[in-house]
CSV table of C-alpha atoms and ligand atoms in Angstrom, one decimal:
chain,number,residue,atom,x,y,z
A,1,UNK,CA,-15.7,8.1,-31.6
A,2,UNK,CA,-16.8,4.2,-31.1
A,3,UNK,CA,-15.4,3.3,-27.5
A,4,UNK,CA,-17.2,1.8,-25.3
A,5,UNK,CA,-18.5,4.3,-23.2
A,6,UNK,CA,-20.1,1.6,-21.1
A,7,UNK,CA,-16.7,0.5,-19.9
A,8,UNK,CA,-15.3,3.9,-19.2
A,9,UNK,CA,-18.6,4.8,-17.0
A,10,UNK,CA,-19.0,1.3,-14.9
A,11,UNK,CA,-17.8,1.1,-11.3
A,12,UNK,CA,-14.1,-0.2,-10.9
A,13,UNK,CA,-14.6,-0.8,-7.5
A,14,UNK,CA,-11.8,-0.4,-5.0
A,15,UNK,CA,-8.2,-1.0,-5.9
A,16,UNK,CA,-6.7,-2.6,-3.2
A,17,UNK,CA,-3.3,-2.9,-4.4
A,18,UNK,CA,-1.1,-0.6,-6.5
A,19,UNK,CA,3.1,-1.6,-7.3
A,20,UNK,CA,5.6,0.4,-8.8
A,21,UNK,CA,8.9,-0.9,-10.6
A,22,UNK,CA,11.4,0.4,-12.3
A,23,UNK,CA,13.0,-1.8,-14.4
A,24,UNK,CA,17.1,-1.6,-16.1
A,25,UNK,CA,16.7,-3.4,-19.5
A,26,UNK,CA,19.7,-3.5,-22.0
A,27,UNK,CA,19.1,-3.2,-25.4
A,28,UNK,CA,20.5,-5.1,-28.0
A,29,UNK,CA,22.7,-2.3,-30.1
A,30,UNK,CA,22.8,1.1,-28.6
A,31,UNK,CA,20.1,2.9,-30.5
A,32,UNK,CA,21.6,6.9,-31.6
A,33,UNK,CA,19.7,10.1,-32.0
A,34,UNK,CA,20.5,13.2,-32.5
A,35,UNK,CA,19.9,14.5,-29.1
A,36,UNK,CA,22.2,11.2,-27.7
A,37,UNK,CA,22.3,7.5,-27.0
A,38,UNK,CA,20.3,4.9,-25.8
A,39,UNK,CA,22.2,1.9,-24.4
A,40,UNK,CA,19.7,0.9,-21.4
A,41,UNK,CA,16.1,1.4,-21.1
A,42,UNK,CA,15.1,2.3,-17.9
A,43,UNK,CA,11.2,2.1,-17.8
A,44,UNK,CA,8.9,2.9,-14.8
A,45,UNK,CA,5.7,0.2,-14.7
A,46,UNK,CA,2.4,0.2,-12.4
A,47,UNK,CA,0.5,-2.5,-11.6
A,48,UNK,CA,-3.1,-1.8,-10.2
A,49,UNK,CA,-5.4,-4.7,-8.1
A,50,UNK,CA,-9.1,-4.0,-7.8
A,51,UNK,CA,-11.5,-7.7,-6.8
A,52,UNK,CA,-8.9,-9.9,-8.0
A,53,UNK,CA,-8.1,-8.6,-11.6
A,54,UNK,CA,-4.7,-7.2,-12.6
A,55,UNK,CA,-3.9,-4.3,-14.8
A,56,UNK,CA,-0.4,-3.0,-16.2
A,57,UNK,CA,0.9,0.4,-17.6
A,58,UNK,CA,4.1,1.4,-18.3
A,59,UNK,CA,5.1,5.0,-18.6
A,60,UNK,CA,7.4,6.1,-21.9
A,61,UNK,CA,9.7,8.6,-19.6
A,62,UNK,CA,13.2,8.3,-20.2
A,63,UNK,CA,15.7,8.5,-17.5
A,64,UNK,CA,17.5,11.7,-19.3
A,65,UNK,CA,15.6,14.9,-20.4
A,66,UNK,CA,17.0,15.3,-23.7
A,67,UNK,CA,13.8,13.9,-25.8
A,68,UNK,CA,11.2,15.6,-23.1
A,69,UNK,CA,11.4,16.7,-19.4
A,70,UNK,CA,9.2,14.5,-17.7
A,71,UNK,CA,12.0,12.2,-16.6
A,72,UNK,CA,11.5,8.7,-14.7
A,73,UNK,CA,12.3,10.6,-11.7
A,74,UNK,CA,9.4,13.3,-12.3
A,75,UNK,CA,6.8,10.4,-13.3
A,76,UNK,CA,7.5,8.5,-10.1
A,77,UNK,CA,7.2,11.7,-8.2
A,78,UNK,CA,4.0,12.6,-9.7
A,79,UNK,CA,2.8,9.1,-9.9
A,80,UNK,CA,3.7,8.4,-5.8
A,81,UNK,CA,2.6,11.4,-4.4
A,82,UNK,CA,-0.4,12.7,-6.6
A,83,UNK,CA,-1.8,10.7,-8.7
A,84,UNK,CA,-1.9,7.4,-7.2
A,85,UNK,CA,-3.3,8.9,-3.2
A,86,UNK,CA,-5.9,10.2,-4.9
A,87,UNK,CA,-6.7,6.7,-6.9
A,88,UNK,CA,-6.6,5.3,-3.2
A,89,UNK,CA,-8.7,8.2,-1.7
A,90,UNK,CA,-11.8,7.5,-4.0
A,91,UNK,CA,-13.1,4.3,-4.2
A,92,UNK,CA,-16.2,3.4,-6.1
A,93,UNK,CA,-15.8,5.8,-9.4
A,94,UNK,CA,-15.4,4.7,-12.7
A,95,UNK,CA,-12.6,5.5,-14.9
A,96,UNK,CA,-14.1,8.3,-16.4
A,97,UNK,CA,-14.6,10.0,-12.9
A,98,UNK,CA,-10.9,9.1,-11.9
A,99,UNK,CA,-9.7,10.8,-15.3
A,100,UNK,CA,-11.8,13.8,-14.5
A,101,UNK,CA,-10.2,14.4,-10.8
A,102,UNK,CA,-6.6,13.5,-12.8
A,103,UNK,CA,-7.4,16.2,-15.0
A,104,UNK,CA,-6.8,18.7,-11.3
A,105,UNK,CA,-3.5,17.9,-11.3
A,106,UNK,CA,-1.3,19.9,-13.3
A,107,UNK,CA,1.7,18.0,-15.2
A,108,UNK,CA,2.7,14.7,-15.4
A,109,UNK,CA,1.2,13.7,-18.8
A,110,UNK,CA,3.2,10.6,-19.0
A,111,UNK,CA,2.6,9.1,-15.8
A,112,UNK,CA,-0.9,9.6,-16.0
A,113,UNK,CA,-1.2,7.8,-19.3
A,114,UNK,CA,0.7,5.1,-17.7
A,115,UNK,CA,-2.0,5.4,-14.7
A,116,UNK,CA,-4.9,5.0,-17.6
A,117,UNK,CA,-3.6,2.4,-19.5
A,118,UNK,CA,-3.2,0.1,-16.0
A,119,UNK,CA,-6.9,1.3,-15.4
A,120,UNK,CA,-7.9,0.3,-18.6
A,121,UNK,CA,-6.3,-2.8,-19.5
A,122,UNK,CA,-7.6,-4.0,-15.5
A,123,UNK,CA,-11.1,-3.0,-16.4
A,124,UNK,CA,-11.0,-4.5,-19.6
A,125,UNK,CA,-10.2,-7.8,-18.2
A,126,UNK,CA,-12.6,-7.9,-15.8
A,127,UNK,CA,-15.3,-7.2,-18.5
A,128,UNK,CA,-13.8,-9.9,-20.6
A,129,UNK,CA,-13.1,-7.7,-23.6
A,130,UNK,CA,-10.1,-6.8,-25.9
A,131,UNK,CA,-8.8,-3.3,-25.6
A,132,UNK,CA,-9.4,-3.1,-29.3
A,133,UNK,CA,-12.5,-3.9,-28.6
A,134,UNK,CA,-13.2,-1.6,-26.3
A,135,UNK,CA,-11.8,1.3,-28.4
A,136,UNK,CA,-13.9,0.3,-31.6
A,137,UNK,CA,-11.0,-0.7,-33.6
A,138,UNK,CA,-12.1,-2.8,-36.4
A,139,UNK,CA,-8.4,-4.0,-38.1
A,140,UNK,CA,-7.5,-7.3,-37.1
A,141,UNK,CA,-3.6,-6.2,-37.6
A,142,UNK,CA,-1.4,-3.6,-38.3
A,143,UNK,CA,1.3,-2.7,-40.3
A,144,UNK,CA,4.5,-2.3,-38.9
A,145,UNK,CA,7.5,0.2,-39.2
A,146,UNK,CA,11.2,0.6,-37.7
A,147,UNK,CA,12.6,3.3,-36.6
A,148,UNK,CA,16.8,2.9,-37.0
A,149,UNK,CA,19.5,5.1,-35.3
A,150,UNK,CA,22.8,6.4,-36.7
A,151,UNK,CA,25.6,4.3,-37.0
A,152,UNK,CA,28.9,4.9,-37.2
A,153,UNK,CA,29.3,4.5,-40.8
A,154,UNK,CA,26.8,4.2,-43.8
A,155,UNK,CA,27.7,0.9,-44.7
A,156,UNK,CA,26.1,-0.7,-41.5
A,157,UNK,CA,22.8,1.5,-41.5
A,158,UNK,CA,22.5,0.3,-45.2
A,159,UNK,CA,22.9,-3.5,-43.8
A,160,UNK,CA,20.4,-2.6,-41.4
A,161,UNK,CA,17.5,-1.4,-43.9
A,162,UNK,CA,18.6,-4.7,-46.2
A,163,UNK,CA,17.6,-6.8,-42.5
A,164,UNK,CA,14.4,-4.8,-41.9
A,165,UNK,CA,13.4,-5.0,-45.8
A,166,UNK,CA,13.9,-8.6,-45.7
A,167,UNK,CA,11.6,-8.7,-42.3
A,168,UNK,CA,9.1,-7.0,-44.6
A,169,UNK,CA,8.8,-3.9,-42.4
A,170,UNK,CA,6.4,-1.3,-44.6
A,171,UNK,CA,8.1,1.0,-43.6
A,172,UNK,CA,11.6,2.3,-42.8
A,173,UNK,CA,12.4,5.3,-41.1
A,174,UNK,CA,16.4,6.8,-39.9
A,175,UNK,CA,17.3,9.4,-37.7
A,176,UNK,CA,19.2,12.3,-38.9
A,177,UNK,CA,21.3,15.1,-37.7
A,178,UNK,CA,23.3,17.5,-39.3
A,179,UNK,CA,26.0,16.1,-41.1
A,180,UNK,CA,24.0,12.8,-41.3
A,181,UNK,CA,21.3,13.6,-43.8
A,182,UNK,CA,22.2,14.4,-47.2
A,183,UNK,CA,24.8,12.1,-48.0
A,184,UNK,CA,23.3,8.9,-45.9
A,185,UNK,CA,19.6,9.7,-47.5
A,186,UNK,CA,21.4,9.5,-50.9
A,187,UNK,CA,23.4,6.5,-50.3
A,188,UNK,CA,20.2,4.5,-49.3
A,189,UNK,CA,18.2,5.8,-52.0
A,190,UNK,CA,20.5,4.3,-54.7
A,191,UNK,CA,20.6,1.0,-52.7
A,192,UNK,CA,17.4,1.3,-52.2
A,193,UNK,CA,15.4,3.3,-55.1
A,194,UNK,CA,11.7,2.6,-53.8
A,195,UNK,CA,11.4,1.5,-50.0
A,196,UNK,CA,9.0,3.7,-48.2
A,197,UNK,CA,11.4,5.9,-46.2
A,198,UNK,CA,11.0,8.8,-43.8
A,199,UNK,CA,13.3,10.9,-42.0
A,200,UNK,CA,13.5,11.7,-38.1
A,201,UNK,CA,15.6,15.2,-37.1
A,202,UNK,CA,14.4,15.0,-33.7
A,203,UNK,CA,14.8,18.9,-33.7
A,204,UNK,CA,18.3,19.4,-34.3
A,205,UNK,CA,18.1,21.6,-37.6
A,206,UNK,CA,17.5,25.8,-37.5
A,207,UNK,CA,16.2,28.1,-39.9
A,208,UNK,CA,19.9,28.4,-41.4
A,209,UNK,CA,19.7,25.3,-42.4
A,210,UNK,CA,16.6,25.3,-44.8
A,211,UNK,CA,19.1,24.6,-48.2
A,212,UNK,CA,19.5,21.1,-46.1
A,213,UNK,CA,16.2,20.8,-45.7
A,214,UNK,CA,15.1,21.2,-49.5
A,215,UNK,CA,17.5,19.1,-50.7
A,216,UNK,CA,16.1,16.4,-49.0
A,217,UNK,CA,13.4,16.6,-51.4
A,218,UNK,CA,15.0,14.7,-54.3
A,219,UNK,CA,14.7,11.4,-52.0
A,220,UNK,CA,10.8,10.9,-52.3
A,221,UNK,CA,10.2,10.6,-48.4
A,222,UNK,CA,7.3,10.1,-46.9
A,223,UNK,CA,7.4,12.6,-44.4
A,224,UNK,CA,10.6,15.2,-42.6
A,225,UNK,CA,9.9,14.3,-38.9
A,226,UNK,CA,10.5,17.7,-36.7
A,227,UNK,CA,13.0,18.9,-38.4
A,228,UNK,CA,13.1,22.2,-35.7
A,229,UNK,CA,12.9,22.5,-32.0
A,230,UNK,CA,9.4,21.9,-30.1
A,231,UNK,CA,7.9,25.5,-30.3
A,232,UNK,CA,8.8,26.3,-33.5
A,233,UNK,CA,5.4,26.1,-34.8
A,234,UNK,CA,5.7,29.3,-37.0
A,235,UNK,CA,9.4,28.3,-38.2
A,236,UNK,CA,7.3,25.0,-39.3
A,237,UNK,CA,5.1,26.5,-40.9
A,238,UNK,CA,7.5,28.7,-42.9
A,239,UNK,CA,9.5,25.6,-43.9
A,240,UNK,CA,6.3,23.5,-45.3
A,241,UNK,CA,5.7,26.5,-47.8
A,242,UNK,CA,9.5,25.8,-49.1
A,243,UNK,CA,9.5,22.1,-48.8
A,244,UNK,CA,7.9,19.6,-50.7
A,245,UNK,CA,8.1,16.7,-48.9
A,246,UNK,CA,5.4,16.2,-45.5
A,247,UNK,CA,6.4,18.1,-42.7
A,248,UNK,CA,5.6,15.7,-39.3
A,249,UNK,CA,5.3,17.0,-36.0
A,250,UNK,CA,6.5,14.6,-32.8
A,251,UNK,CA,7.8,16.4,-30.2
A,252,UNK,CA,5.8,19.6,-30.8
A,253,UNK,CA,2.7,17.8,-29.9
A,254,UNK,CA,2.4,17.5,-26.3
A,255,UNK,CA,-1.7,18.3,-25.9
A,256,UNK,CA,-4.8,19.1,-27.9
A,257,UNK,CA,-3.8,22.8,-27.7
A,258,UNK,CA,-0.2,22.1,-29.6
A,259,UNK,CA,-2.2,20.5,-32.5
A,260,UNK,CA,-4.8,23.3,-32.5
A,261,UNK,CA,-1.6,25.9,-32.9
A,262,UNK,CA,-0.4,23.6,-36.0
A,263,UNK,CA,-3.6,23.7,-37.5
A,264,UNK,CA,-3.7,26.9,-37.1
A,265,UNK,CA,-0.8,28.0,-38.1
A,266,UNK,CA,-0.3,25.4,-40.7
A,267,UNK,CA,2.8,23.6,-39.4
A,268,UNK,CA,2.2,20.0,-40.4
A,269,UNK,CA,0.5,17.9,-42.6
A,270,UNK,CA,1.5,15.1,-40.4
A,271,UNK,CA,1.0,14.2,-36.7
A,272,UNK,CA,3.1,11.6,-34.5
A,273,UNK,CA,0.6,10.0,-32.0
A,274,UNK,CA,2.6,9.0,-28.9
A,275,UNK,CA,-0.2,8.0,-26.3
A,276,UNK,CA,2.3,7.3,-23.6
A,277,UNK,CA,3.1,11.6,-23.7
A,278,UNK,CA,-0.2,12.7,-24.7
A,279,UNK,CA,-1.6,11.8,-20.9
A,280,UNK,CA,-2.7,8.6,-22.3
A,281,UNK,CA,-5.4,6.5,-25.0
A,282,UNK,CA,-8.1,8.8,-24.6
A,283,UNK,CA,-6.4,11.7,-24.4
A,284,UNK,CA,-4.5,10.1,-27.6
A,285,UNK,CA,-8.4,9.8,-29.5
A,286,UNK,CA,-9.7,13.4,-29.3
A,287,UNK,CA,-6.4,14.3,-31.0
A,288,UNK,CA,-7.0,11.7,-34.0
A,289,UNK,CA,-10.3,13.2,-34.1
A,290,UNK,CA,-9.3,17.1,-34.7
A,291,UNK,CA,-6.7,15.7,-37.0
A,292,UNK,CA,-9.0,13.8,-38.8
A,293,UNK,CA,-11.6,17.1,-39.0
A,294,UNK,CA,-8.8,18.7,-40.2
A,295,UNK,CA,-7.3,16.3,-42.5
A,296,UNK,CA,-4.0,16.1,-40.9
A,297,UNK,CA,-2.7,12.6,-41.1
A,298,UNK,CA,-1.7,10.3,-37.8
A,299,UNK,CA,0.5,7.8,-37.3
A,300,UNK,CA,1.7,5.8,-33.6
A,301,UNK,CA,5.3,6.5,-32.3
A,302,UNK,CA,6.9,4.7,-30.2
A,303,UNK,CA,9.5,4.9,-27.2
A,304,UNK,CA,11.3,1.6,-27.3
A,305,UNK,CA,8.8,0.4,-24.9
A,306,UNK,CA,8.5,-3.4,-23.6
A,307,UNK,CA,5.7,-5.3,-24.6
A,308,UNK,CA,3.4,-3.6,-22.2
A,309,UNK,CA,3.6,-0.3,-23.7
A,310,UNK,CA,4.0,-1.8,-27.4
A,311,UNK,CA,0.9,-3.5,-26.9
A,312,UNK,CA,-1.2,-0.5,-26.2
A,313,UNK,CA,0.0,0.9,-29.1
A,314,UNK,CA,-0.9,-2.1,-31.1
A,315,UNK,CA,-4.7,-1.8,-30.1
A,316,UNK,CA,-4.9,2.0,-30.6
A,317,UNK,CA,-3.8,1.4,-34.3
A,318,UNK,CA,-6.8,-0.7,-35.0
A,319,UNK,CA,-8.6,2.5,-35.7
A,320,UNK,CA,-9.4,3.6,-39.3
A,321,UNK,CA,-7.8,6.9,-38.7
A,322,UNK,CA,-4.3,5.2,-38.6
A,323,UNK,CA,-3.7,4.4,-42.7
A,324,UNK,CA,0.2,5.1,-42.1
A,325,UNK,CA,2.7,2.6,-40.9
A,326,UNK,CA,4.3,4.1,-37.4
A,327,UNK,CA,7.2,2.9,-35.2
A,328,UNK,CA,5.5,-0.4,-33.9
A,329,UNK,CA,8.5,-2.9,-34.8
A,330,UNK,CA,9.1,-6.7,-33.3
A,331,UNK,CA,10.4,-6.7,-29.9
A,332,UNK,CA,13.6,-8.3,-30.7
A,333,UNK,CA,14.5,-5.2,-32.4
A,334,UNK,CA,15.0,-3.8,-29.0
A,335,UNK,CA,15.3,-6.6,-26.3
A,336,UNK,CA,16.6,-10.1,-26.6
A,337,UNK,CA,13.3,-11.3,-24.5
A,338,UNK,CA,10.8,-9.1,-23.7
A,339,UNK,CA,9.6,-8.6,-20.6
A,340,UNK,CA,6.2,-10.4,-21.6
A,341,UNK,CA,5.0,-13.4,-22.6
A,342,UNK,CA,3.4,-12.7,-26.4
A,343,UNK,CA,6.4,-10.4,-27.6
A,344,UNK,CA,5.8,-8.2,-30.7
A,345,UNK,CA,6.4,-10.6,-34.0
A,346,UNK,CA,6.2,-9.5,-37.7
A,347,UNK,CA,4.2,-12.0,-39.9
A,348,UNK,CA,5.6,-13.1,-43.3
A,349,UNK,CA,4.0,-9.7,-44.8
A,350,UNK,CA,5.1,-7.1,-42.3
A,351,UNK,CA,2.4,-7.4,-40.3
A,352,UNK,CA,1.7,-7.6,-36.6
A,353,UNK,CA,-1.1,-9.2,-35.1
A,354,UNK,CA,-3.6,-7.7,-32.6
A,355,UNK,CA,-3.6,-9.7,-28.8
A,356,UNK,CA,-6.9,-10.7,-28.6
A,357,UNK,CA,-7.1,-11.7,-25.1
A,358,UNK,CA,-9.1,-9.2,-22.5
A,359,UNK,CA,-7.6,-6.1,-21.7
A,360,UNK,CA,-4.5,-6.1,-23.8
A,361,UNK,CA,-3.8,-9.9,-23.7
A,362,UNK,CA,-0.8,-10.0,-22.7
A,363,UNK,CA,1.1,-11.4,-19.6
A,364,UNK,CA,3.9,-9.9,-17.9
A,365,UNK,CA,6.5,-12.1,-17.2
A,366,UNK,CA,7.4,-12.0,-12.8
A,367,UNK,CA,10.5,-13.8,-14.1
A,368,UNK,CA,11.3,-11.1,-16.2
A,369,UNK,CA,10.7,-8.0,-13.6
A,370,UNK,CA,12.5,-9.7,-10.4
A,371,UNK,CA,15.4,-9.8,-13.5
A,372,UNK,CA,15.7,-6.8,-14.1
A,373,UNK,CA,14.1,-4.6,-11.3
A,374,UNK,CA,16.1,-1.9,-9.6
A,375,UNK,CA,13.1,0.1,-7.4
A,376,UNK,CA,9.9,-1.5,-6.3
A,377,UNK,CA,7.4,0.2,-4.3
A,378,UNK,CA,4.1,-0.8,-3.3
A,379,UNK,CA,1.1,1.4,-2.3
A,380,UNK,CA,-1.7,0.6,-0.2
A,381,UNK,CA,-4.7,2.8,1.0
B,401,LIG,O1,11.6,10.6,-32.0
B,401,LIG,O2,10.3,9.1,-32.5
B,401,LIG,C1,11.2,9.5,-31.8
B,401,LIG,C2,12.7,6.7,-29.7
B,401,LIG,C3,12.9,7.4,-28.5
B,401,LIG,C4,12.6,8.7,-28.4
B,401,LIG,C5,12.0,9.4,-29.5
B,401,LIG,C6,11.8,8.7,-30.7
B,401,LIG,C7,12.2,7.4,-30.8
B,401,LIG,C8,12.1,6.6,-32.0
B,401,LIG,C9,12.0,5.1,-31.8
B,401,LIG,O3,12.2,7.0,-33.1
B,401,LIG,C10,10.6,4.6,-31.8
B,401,LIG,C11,10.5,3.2,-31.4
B,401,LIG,O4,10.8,2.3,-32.2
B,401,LIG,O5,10.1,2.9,-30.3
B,402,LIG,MG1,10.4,11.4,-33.5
């Protein structure tokens, strides 16, 4: 694809300094799933030094293990004892080299994306370029889409969609769980005939439960987001050949080989990008690319992270490949003040502007992480 292989090959050059936080962040409403709820977000961050310029990544674990098992704890463990010594141990490689040493150690897929996107957003600044830039994206924005979480009654999820149509979001997607499909997918489609809707199970339907699932076809939705468990790749597949509507994977896809098993088998006609558990923006493009060769569609999740993690998932959507809206919504939809300085802002259309500052061109706030740190930990050769 069109990055900038120059970038990923040039020297770094030692990196002096390397700081850990973990941060407590409340959210504005508690944000519901099937699998639970959200009231805090507790997010781990890195910040890499190397000759004066600064780099930030923050890592999409969750404290729990109900979404995915790499927990907080787990990233911080991998992050402190593997992958950042060996960052420390080799000094004069480029970021290609360091990804091809990470690649040695087994596991921890989300604090090494964290690990690249710090590497790449401090190189990037030191070049002077955009991360867009550097990845060969040509849109100048993006579109945006919301991602809202059961309520405890219809009425207020339907007062929720009326806020984010009026925002202009393209797209609107719910979470459902059994007993919180049917009836709330109905109630918004007569309230709403012709919004561009999707639905998010996060796994918590079962073979028994197809009738559910095909019912759901009278709503005209845009996709069924992993409507079974993560390795049901052959229940999937079975389900797309008795169901109209799109069948997306999320939480299935966890490398390249879990998208080769969908193709294969036939799982999907839709893939969630989520950079932040795919072991990070590279990682991220070769998977566009096989879904592109075999015309699966891609969209970018998200995992209510801050502006730092937002961001990056603001620049990897100015590729061509991404023609769907994803979960990229404003900030303030989360957080009452980001924990950056540019946060996340929907123009009068829906859309969302790209940073166009070097790396990811965006500032973390110090005010912001001395607010709301709970663990800091800094690492030096
Ligand atoms: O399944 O896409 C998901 C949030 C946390 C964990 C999993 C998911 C989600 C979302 C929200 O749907 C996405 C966002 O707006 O960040
Ligand atoms: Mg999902």
């Amino acid at each position: 694809m069109g990055f900038n292989q120059s970038i990923l090959k040039s020297i770094i050059g030692k990196i002096d300094h390397v700081e850990l936080f973990v941060l407590k962040i409340p959210l504005v409403n508690p944000f519901k799933t099937s699998y639970g709820i959200e009231t805090f977000k507790e997010v781990l961050l890195i910040k890499l030094t190397s000759d004066g310029f600064s780099g930030w990544g923050e890592c999409v674990s969750f404290k729990h293990n109900f979404y995915h098992e790499e927990t907080i704890k787990i990233s911080q463990f991998g992050t402190e004892n593997f992958i950042i010594p060996l960052l420390l141990k080799n000094s004069d490689l480029s970021i290609k080299e360091i990804l091809n040493l990470l690649i040695k150690i087994k596991g921890y897929d989300m604090a090494k994306a964290m690990v690249e996107n710090a590497l790449l957003d401090m190189h990037c600044r030191k070049k002077g370029i955009p991360l867009f830039a550097f990845l060969g994206g040509k849109k100048r924005k993006i579109m945006s889409g919301i991602s809202l979480g059961i309520t405890t009654d219809i009425e207020k999820l339907l007062e929720n969609i009326s806020d984010a149509v009026r925002k202009k979001y393209h797209r609107i997607k719910i979470k459902i769980k059994k007993g919180w499909d049917i009836n709330v997918v109905s109630s918004i489609r007569e309230r709403f005939p012709s919004i561009r809707l999707t639905v998010d199970a996060n796994g918590d339907y079962s073979e028994n439960d197809i009738d559910i699932l095909k019912e759901l076809d009278k709503f005209n939705l845009d996709m069924i987001e992993q409507p079974y468990g993560r390795d049901m790749f052959k229940e999937h597949s079975k389900l797309r050949k008795i169901v109209k509507t799109p069948i997306c994977l999320d939480e299935s896809i966890t490398d390249m080989e879990s998208v080769k098993l969908a193709v294969s088998l036939k799982s999907c006609k839709i893939v969630c990008i989520k950079q932040g558990r795919l072991g990070g923006i590279l990682n991220a493009i070769s998977v566009i690319e096989y879904c592109r060769k075999n015309k699966i569609d891609v969209w970018s999740g998200g995992m209510l992270e801050t502006g730092i993690g937002r961001a990056v998932n603001i620049h990897l959507q100015t590729l061509k490949e991404f023609e769907l809206p994803g979960d990229t919504s404003e900030s303030s939809r989360f957080f009452d003040e980001d924990i950056v300085s540019e946060p996340v802002t929907l123009d009068s259309k829906g859309f969302i502007d790209i940073p166009d500052g070097s790396g990811t061109g965006i500032e973390v706030r110090a005010e912001m992480i001395e607010k709301f740190k709970i663990f800091n930990r800094t690492m030096t050769k």
